Amino acid sequence: MKRAEVRERLRQLINSRQPGEVLPSERNLSEELGVSRPTLRAAMSDLAKDGLLVREHGRGTFTGARKISQELSPMPTGDFNAPPADGTWFSRVVEFTTQVAGARLGQRLQVSPNTELLYVSRIRIVDDSPMAIERILLPAELVPEIAPADFESGSLYELLRIRYEVVASTAVQTTEPTVTDPAESDLLGVPLHAPALLFERTTRDTTDRVIEYTRSIYRGDRYRITTHLTFDHTSG
């Protein structure tokens, strides 16, 4: 049996089991699939790189943890609605400070280079596992007396709206693949240079003022975006 065929058989086995469930031993699997153990190991290594399998020395091989899905759905206006992602989320703040914007961030947030910005770095945790690192920048004058605890639960946009009467209206967000650096790998509990998704978002309020710039690193092995598309069949 070829390596690709073994991978497909293993995928079927993984799909039939719960996340984190232990697989049979290599010997049993090789006998069940009728394949040599070196070929089996190579196929399992491929699936481990994709996050479908977790191999722990002395314990065995387990199916990977479930992926957290974020769905984006088009609205009649053509905008996209982003409902809450799967799972129970909370945050742990690792840095909370102020800094002068400087030329680059001043241009990004469309403020003077001398403007004071609030900088918050937090780890986003879902189902007790670190999922992302978010680095948030806000004009400090928008959020007087805001505290680290305000970033640990709930919606930041809801907080801005209710407490500060700052209403998020539009945002531009880009997504691209990347890998984790040493600090990010440590915070997320993943190997160095693990696959990740980089999100950059610039948010404006109802007056078209920039109120937030966020740069986030999400685990590539656990986070998935599903987009629902509607096609216009009347156009050529």
PDB file of C-alpha atoms in Angstrom:
ATOM      1  CA  MET A   1       0.000   0.000   0.000  1.00  0.00           C
ATOM      2  CA  LYS A   2       1.370   3.427  -0.954  1.00  0.00           C
ATOM      3  CA  ARG A   3       2.037   6.162   1.569  1.00  0.00           C
ATOM      4  CA  ALA A   4      -0.783   8.324   0.157  1.00  0.00           C
ATOM      5  CA  GLU A   5      -3.233   5.445   0.504  1.00  0.00           C
ATOM      6  CA  VAL A   6      -2.133   4.877   4.093  1.00  0.00           C
ATOM      7  CA  ARG A   7      -2.678   8.559   4.860  1.00  0.00           C
ATOM      8  CA  GLU A   8      -6.210   8.368   3.511  1.00  0.00           C
ATOM      9  CA  ARG A   9      -6.996   5.246   5.533  1.00  0.00           C
ATOM     10  CA  LEU A  10      -5.638   6.946   8.637  1.00  0.00           C
ATOM     11  CA  ARG A  11      -7.747  10.056   7.926  1.00  0.00           C
ATOM     12  CA  GLN A  12     -10.842   7.854   7.841  1.00  0.00           C
ATOM     13  CA  LEU A  13      -9.815   6.313  11.153  1.00  0.00           C
ATOM     14  CA  ILE A  14      -9.242   9.752  12.700  1.00  0.00           C
ATOM     15  CA  ASN A  15     -12.621  11.027  11.476  1.00  0.00           C
ATOM     16  CA  SER A  16     -14.338   8.093  13.172  1.00  0.00           C
ATOM     17  CA  ARG A  17     -12.862   8.988  16.572  1.00  0.00           C
ATOM     18  CA  GLN A  18     -13.174  11.792  19.083  1.00  0.00           C
ATOM     19  CA  PRO A  19     -10.459  14.499  19.431  1.00  0.00           C
ATOM     20  CA  GLY A  20      -7.728  13.373  21.819  1.00  0.00           C
ATOM     21  CA  GLU A  21      -8.604   9.676  21.515  1.00  0.00           C
ATOM     22  CA  VAL A  22      -5.706   7.216  21.505  1.00  0.00           C
ATOM     23  CA  LEU A  23      -5.047   5.197  18.351  1.00  0.00           C
ATOM     24  CA  PRO A  24      -4.053   1.523  18.245  1.00  0.00           C
ATOM     25  CA  SER A  25      -0.342   0.737  18.452  1.00  0.00           C
ATOM     26  CA  GLU A  26       1.861   0.915  15.361  1.00  0.00           C
ATOM     27  CA  ARG A  27       2.068  -2.874  15.268  1.00  0.00           C
ATOM     28  CA  ASN A  28      -1.706  -3.266  15.359  1.00  0.00           C
ATOM     29  CA  LEU A  29      -2.217  -0.533  12.772  1.00  0.00           C
ATOM     30  CA  SER A  30       0.367  -1.969  10.396  1.00  0.00           C
ATOM     31  CA  GLU A  31      -1.299  -5.385  10.634  1.00  0.00           C
ATOM     32  CA  GLU A  32      -4.783  -3.926  10.221  1.00  0.00           C
ATOM     33  CA  LEU A  33      -3.787  -1.862   7.173  1.00  0.00           C
ATOM     34  CA  GLY A  34      -1.443  -4.464   5.713  1.00  0.00           C
ATOM     35  CA  VAL A  35       1.445  -2.013   5.435  1.00  0.00           C
ATOM     36  CA  SER A  36       5.043  -1.926   6.613  1.00  0.00           C
ATOM     37  CA  ARG A  37       5.771   0.001   9.793  1.00  0.00           C
ATOM     38  CA  PRO A  38       8.206   2.458   8.094  1.00  0.00           C
ATOM     39  CA  THR A  39       5.498   3.410   5.579  1.00  0.00           C
ATOM     40  CA  LEU A  40       2.958   3.717   8.397  1.00  0.00           C
ATOM     41  CA  ARG A  41       5.304   5.962  10.415  1.00  0.00           C
ATOM     42  CA  ALA A  42       5.908   8.201   7.394  1.00  0.00           C
ATOM     43  CA  ALA A  43       2.167   8.605   6.806  1.00  0.00           C
ATOM     44  CA  MET A  44       1.552   9.317  10.504  1.00  0.00           C
ATOM     45  CA  SER A  45       4.313  11.949  10.472  1.00  0.00           C
ATOM     46  CA  ASP A  46       2.567  13.683   7.568  1.00  0.00           C
ATOM     47  CA  LEU A  47      -0.707  13.790   9.483  1.00  0.00           C
ATOM     48  CA  ALA A  48       1.044  14.972  12.642  1.00  0.00           C
ATOM     49  CA  LYS A  49       2.429  17.955  10.698  1.00  0.00           C
ATOM     50  CA  ASP A  50      -1.139  18.808   9.691  1.00  0.00           C
ATOM     51  CA  GLY A  51      -2.269  18.658  13.334  1.00  0.00           C
ATOM     52  CA  LEU A  52      -4.482  15.621  12.787  1.00  0.00           C
ATOM     53  CA  LEU A  53      -2.335  13.406  15.007  1.00  0.00           C
ATOM     54  CA  VAL A  54      -0.349  14.056  18.185  1.00  0.00           C
ATOM     55  CA  ARG A  55       2.499  11.661  18.959  1.00  0.00           C
ATOM     56  CA  GLU A  56       3.681  11.551  22.582  1.00  0.00           C
ATOM     57  CA  HIS A  57       6.754   9.534  23.454  1.00  0.00           C
ATOM     58  CA  GLY A  58       5.925   6.784  25.915  1.00  0.00           C
ATOM     59  CA  ARG A  59       2.182   7.397  25.713  1.00  0.00           C
ATOM     60  CA  GLY A  60       1.180   6.683  22.128  1.00  0.00           C
ATOM     61  CA  THR A  61      -0.502   8.487  19.262  1.00  0.00           C
ATOM     62  CA  PHE A  62      -3.679  10.512  19.697  1.00  0.00           C
ATOM     63  CA  THR A  63      -6.131  12.188  17.350  1.00  0.00           C
ATOM     64  CA  GLY A  64      -5.557  15.935  17.229  1.00  0.00           C
ATOM     65  CA  ALA A  65      -7.593  18.431  19.197  1.00  0.00           C
ATOM     66  CA  ARG A  66     -10.666  19.755  17.446  1.00  0.00           C
ATOM     67  CA  LYS A  67     -10.335  22.818  15.273  1.00  0.00           C
ATOM     68  CA  ILE A  68     -12.037  26.010  16.396  1.00  0.00           C
ATOM     69  CA  SER A  69     -14.206  27.297  13.584  1.00  0.00           C
ATOM     70  CA  GLN A  70     -14.960  30.962  12.874  1.00  0.00           C
ATOM     71  CA  GLU A  71     -17.724  31.453  10.352  1.00  0.00           C
ATOM     72  CA  LEU A  72     -18.182  34.517   8.156  1.00  0.00           C
ATOM     73  CA  SER A  73     -21.574  34.999   6.520  1.00  0.00           C
ATOM     74  CA  PRO A  74     -22.545  37.625   3.921  1.00  0.00           C
ATOM     75  CA  MET A  75     -25.350  40.019   4.798  1.00  0.00           C
ATOM     76  CA  PRO A  76     -27.806  41.621   2.348  1.00  0.00           C
ATOM     77  CA  THR A  77     -25.700  44.799   2.426  1.00  0.00           C
ATOM     78  CA  GLY A  78     -22.682  42.910   1.088  1.00  0.00           C
ATOM     79  CA  ASP A  79     -20.867  43.159   4.415  1.00  0.00           C
ATOM     80  CA  PHE A  80     -19.814  40.106   6.398  1.00  0.00           C
ATOM     81  CA  ASN A  81     -21.199  39.096   9.752  1.00  0.00           C
ATOM     82  CA  ALA A  82     -18.783  37.391  12.181  1.00  0.00           C
ATOM     83  CA  PRO A  83     -20.671  35.466  14.885  1.00  0.00           C
ATOM     84  CA  PRO A  84     -18.708  34.257  17.921  1.00  0.00           C
ATOM     85  CA  ALA A  85     -16.263  31.446  17.197  1.00  0.00           C
ATOM     86  CA  ASP A  86     -16.746  27.970  18.639  1.00  0.00           C
ATOM     87  CA  GLY A  87     -15.939  27.238  22.266  1.00  0.00           C
ATOM     88  CA  THR A  88     -15.716  29.210  25.497  1.00  0.00           C
ATOM     89  CA  TRP A  89     -13.231  32.070  25.160  1.00  0.00           C
ATOM     90  CA  PHE A  90     -11.457  34.200  27.736  1.00  0.00           C
ATOM     91  CA  SER A  91      -8.219  36.177  27.769  1.00  0.00           C
ATOM     92  CA  ARG A  92      -5.099  36.588  29.864  1.00  0.00           C
ATOM     93  CA  VAL A  93      -3.414  39.980  29.642  1.00  0.00           C
ATOM     94  CA  VAL A  94       0.374  39.724  29.449  1.00  0.00           C
ATOM     95  CA  GLU A  95       1.204  43.379  28.764  1.00  0.00           C
ATOM     96  CA  PHE A  96      -0.714  46.588  29.442  1.00  0.00           C
ATOM     97  CA  THR A  97       1.059  49.889  28.858  1.00  0.00           C
ATOM     98  CA  THR A  98       1.030  53.191  26.987  1.00  0.00           C
ATOM     99  CA  GLN A  99       3.381  54.346  24.258  1.00  0.00           C
ATOM    100  CA  VAL A 100       3.840  57.242  21.877  1.00  0.00           C
ATOM    101  CA  ALA A 101       2.491  56.427  18.432  1.00  0.00           C
ATOM    102  CA  GLY A 102       5.514  57.472  16.395  1.00  0.00           C
ATOM    103  CA  ALA A 103       5.435  57.917  12.638  1.00  0.00           C
ATOM    104  CA  ARG A 104       4.445  54.383  11.544  1.00  0.00           C
ATOM    105  CA  LEU A 105       1.650  53.738  14.039  1.00  0.00           C
ATOM    106  CA  GLY A 106       0.523  57.343  13.820  1.00  0.00           C
ATOM    107  CA  GLN A 107      -0.049  56.840  10.112  1.00  0.00           C
ATOM    108  CA  ARG A 108      -1.793  53.517  10.732  1.00  0.00           C
ATOM    109  CA  LEU A 109      -4.224  55.000  13.279  1.00  0.00           C
ATOM    110  CA  GLN A 110      -4.350  58.385  11.519  1.00  0.00           C
ATOM    111  CA  VAL A 111      -3.210  60.324  14.585  1.00  0.00           C
ATOM    112  CA  SER A 112      -0.282  62.598  15.372  1.00  0.00           C
ATOM    113  CA  PRO A 113       3.054  60.831  16.001  1.00  0.00           C
ATOM    114  CA  ASN A 114       2.953  62.348  19.514  1.00  0.00           C
ATOM    115  CA  THR A 115      -0.410  60.739  20.348  1.00  0.00           C
ATOM    116  CA  GLU A 116      -0.418  58.409  23.329  1.00  0.00           C
ATOM    117  CA  LEU A 117      -1.627  54.897  22.528  1.00  0.00           C
ATOM    118  CA  LEU A 118      -2.778  52.145  24.856  1.00  0.00           C
ATOM    119  CA  TYR A 119      -1.018  48.876  24.052  1.00  0.00           C
ATOM    120  CA  VAL A 120      -2.514  45.591  25.258  1.00  0.00           C
ATOM    121  CA  SER A 121      -1.100  42.146  24.563  1.00  0.00           C
ATOM    122  CA  ARG A 122      -3.307  39.266  25.551  1.00  0.00           C
ATOM    123  CA  ILE A 123      -3.497  35.521  25.053  1.00  0.00           C
ATOM    124  CA  ARG A 124      -6.860  34.289  23.826  1.00  0.00           C
ATOM    125  CA  ILE A 125      -7.750  30.963  25.443  1.00  0.00           C
ATOM    126  CA  VAL A 126     -10.487  28.582  24.326  1.00  0.00           C
ATOM    127  CA  ASP A 127     -11.420  25.317  26.014  1.00  0.00           C
ATOM    128  CA  ASP A 128      -8.413  25.806  28.342  1.00  0.00           C
ATOM    129  CA  SER A 129      -5.907  25.919  25.452  1.00  0.00           C
ATOM    130  CA  PRO A 130      -4.048  29.020  24.182  1.00  0.00           C
ATOM    131  CA  MET A 131      -5.383  29.826  20.725  1.00  0.00           C
ATOM    132  CA  ALA A 132      -4.073  33.253  19.794  1.00  0.00           C
ATOM    133  CA  ILE A 133      -1.991  36.253  20.765  1.00  0.00           C
ATOM    134  CA  GLU A 134      -3.687  39.599  20.201  1.00  0.00           C
ATOM    135  CA  ARG A 135      -1.771  42.878  20.267  1.00  0.00           C
ATOM    136  CA  ILE A 136      -4.248  45.750  20.494  1.00  0.00           C
ATOM    137  CA  LEU A 137      -3.580  49.466  20.046  1.00  0.00           C
ATOM    138  CA  LEU A 138      -6.168  52.126  20.937  1.00  0.00           C
ATOM    139  CA  PRO A 139      -5.876  55.921  21.218  1.00  0.00           C
ATOM    140  CA  ALA A 140      -5.514  56.326  24.987  1.00  0.00           C
ATOM    141  CA  GLU A 141      -7.810  59.357  25.085  1.00  0.00           C
ATOM    142  CA  LEU A 142     -10.711  57.168  23.935  1.00  0.00           C
ATOM    143  CA  VAL A 143     -10.540  54.834  26.930  1.00  0.00           C
ATOM    144  CA  PRO A 144      -9.747  56.747  30.152  1.00  0.00           C
ATOM    145  CA  GLU A 145      -9.435  54.565  33.267  1.00  0.00           C
ATOM    146  CA  ILE A 146      -9.705  51.336  31.318  1.00  0.00           C
ATOM    147  CA  ALA A 147      -8.035  48.445  33.170  1.00  0.00           C
ATOM    148  CA  PRO A 148      -6.410  45.102  32.259  1.00  0.00           C
ATOM    149  CA  ALA A 149      -9.433  43.227  33.639  1.00  0.00           C
ATOM    150  CA  ASP A 150     -11.583  44.883  30.962  1.00  0.00           C
ATOM    151  CA  PHE A 151      -9.700  42.865  28.339  1.00  0.00           C
ATOM    152  CA  GLU A 152     -10.079  39.469  30.005  1.00  0.00           C
ATOM    153  CA  SER A 153     -13.683  38.686  29.104  1.00  0.00           C
ATOM    154  CA  GLY A 154     -16.567  40.027  27.093  1.00  0.00           C
ATOM    155  CA  SER A 155     -16.477  42.013  23.867  1.00  0.00           C
ATOM    156  CA  LEU A 156     -14.094  44.954  23.517  1.00  0.00           C
ATOM    157  CA  TYR A 157     -16.444  46.599  21.020  1.00  0.00           C
ATOM    158  CA  GLU A 158     -19.374  46.249  23.411  1.00  0.00           C
ATOM    159  CA  LEU A 159     -17.294  47.826  26.176  1.00  0.00           C
ATOM    160  CA  LEU A 160     -16.338  50.732  23.921  1.00  0.00           C
ATOM    161  CA  ARG A 161     -19.973  51.269  22.981  1.00  0.00           C
ATOM    162  CA  ILE A 162     -21.495  51.050  26.466  1.00  0.00           C
ATOM    163  CA  ARG A 163     -18.839  52.731  28.599  1.00  0.00           C
ATOM    164  CA  TYR A 164     -17.252  55.178  26.192  1.00  0.00           C
ATOM    165  CA  GLU A 165     -19.984  55.687  23.572  1.00  0.00           C
ATOM    166  CA  VAL A 166     -17.520  54.739  20.844  1.00  0.00           C
ATOM    167  CA  VAL A 167     -19.362  52.626  18.281  1.00  0.00           C
ATOM    168  CA  ALA A 168     -17.322  50.378  15.984  1.00  0.00           C
ATOM    169  CA  SER A 169     -18.802  50.628  12.518  1.00  0.00           C
ATOM    170  CA  THR A 170     -16.424  49.240   9.893  1.00  0.00           C
ATOM    171  CA  ALA A 171     -13.165  47.333   9.790  1.00  0.00           C
ATOM    172  CA  VAL A 172     -10.640  46.166   7.243  1.00  0.00           C
ATOM    173  CA  GLN A 173      -8.979  42.874   8.132  1.00  0.00           C
ATOM    174  CA  THR A 174      -6.284  41.006   6.253  1.00  0.00           C
ATOM    175  CA  THR A 175      -5.209  37.389   6.773  1.00  0.00           C
ATOM    176  CA  GLU A 176      -1.994  35.726   5.690  1.00  0.00           C
ATOM    177  CA  PRO A 177       0.004  32.631   6.613  1.00  0.00           C
ATOM    178  CA  THR A 178       3.024  32.944   8.866  1.00  0.00           C
ATOM    179  CA  VAL A 179       5.043  30.974  11.416  1.00  0.00           C
ATOM    180  CA  THR A 180       5.550  31.569  15.126  1.00  0.00           C
ATOM    181  CA  ASP A 181       8.686  33.201  16.500  1.00  0.00           C
ATOM    182  CA  PRO A 182      10.307  32.020  19.784  1.00  0.00           C
ATOM    183  CA  ALA A 183       8.178  34.268  22.029  1.00  0.00           C
ATOM    184  CA  GLU A 184       4.932  33.393  20.241  1.00  0.00           C
ATOM    185  CA  SER A 185       5.748  29.682  20.303  1.00  0.00           C
ATOM    186  CA  ASP A 186       6.289  29.853  24.056  1.00  0.00           C
ATOM    187  CA  LEU A 187       3.029  31.707  24.719  1.00  0.00           C
ATOM    188  CA  LEU A 188       0.977  29.408  22.489  1.00  0.00           C
ATOM    189  CA  GLY A 189       2.679  26.179  23.551  1.00  0.00           C
ATOM    190  CA  VAL A 190       3.605  25.164  20.010  1.00  0.00           C
ATOM    191  CA  PRO A 191       6.945  24.283  18.368  1.00  0.00           C
ATOM    192  CA  LEU A 192       9.146  27.046  16.998  1.00  0.00           C
ATOM    193  CA  HIS A 193       8.091  28.117  13.504  1.00  0.00           C
ATOM    194  CA  ALA A 194       4.733  26.368  13.862  1.00  0.00           C
ATOM    195  CA  PRO A 195       2.202  27.321  11.158  1.00  0.00           C
ATOM    196  CA  ALA A 196       0.007  30.252  12.141  1.00  0.00           C
ATOM    197  CA  LEU A 197      -2.426  32.791  10.733  1.00  0.00           C
ATOM    198  CA  LEU A 198      -1.627  36.502  10.949  1.00  0.00           C
ATOM    199  CA  PHE A 199      -4.608  38.855  11.189  1.00  0.00           C
ATOM    200  CA  GLU A 200      -4.311  42.624  10.971  1.00  0.00           C
ATOM    201  CA  ARG A 201      -7.434  44.705  11.595  1.00  0.00           C
ATOM    202  CA  THR A 202      -8.068  48.446  11.476  1.00  0.00           C
ATOM    203  CA  THR A 203     -11.437  49.500  12.919  1.00  0.00           C
ATOM    204  CA  ARG A 204     -13.326  52.781  12.484  1.00  0.00           C
ATOM    205  CA  ASP A 205     -16.284  54.243  14.347  1.00  0.00           C
ATOM    206  CA  THR A 206     -19.436  55.833  12.943  1.00  0.00           C
ATOM    207  CA  THR A 207     -17.563  59.110  12.313  1.00  0.00           C
ATOM    208  CA  ASP A 208     -14.902  57.261  10.259  1.00  0.00           C
ATOM    209  CA  ARG A 209     -12.303  57.779  12.993  1.00  0.00           C
ATOM    210  CA  VAL A 210      -9.783  54.963  13.491  1.00  0.00           C
ATOM    211  CA  ILE A 211     -10.360  53.566  16.974  1.00  0.00           C
ATOM    212  CA  GLU A 212      -8.335  50.334  16.939  1.00  0.00           C
ATOM    213  CA  TYR A 213      -5.476  48.553  15.261  1.00  0.00           C
ATOM    214  CA  THR A 214      -4.957  44.912  16.196  1.00  0.00           C
ATOM    215  CA  ARG A 215      -2.347  42.410  15.058  1.00  0.00           C
ATOM    216  CA  SER A 216      -3.133  38.804  16.000  1.00  0.00           C
ATOM    217  CA  ILE A 217      -1.375  35.459  15.660  1.00  0.00           C
ATOM    218  CA  TYR A 218      -3.697  32.418  15.638  1.00  0.00           C
ATOM    219  CA  ARG A 219      -2.587  28.803  15.778  1.00  0.00           C
ATOM    220  CA  GLY A 220      -2.677  27.295  12.299  1.00  0.00           C
ATOM    221  CA  ASP A 221      -3.266  23.793  13.645  1.00  0.00           C
ATOM    222  CA  ARG A 222      -6.380  24.699  15.628  1.00  0.00           C
ATOM    223  CA  TYR A 223      -8.106  27.681  14.024  1.00  0.00           C
ATOM    224  CA  ARG A 224     -10.218  27.509  10.874  1.00  0.00           C
ATOM    225  CA  ILE A 225     -12.274  30.121   9.024  1.00  0.00           C
ATOM    226  CA  THR A 226     -15.361  29.100   7.077  1.00  0.00           C
ATOM    227  CA  THR A 227     -16.795  31.664   4.659  1.00  0.00           C
ATOM    228  CA  HIS A 228     -20.298  31.385   3.210  1.00  0.00           C
ATOM    229  CA  LEU A 229     -20.471  32.894  -0.280  1.00  0.00           C
ATOM    230  CA  THR A 230     -23.539  33.954  -2.247  1.00  0.00           C
ATOM    231  CA  PHE A 231     -23.187  34.239  -6.011  1.00  0.00           C
ATOM    232  CA  ASP A 232     -25.032  36.721  -8.210  1.00  0.00           C
ATOM    233  CA  HIS A 233     -26.445  34.630 -11.044  1.00  0.00           C
ATOM    234  CA  THR A 234     -27.840  37.692 -12.836  1.00  0.00           C
ATOM    235  CA  SER A 235     -24.429  39.037 -13.802  1.00  0.00           C
ATOM    236  CA  GLY A 236     -22.590  37.865 -16.892  1.00  0.00           C
TER     237      GLY A 236
END
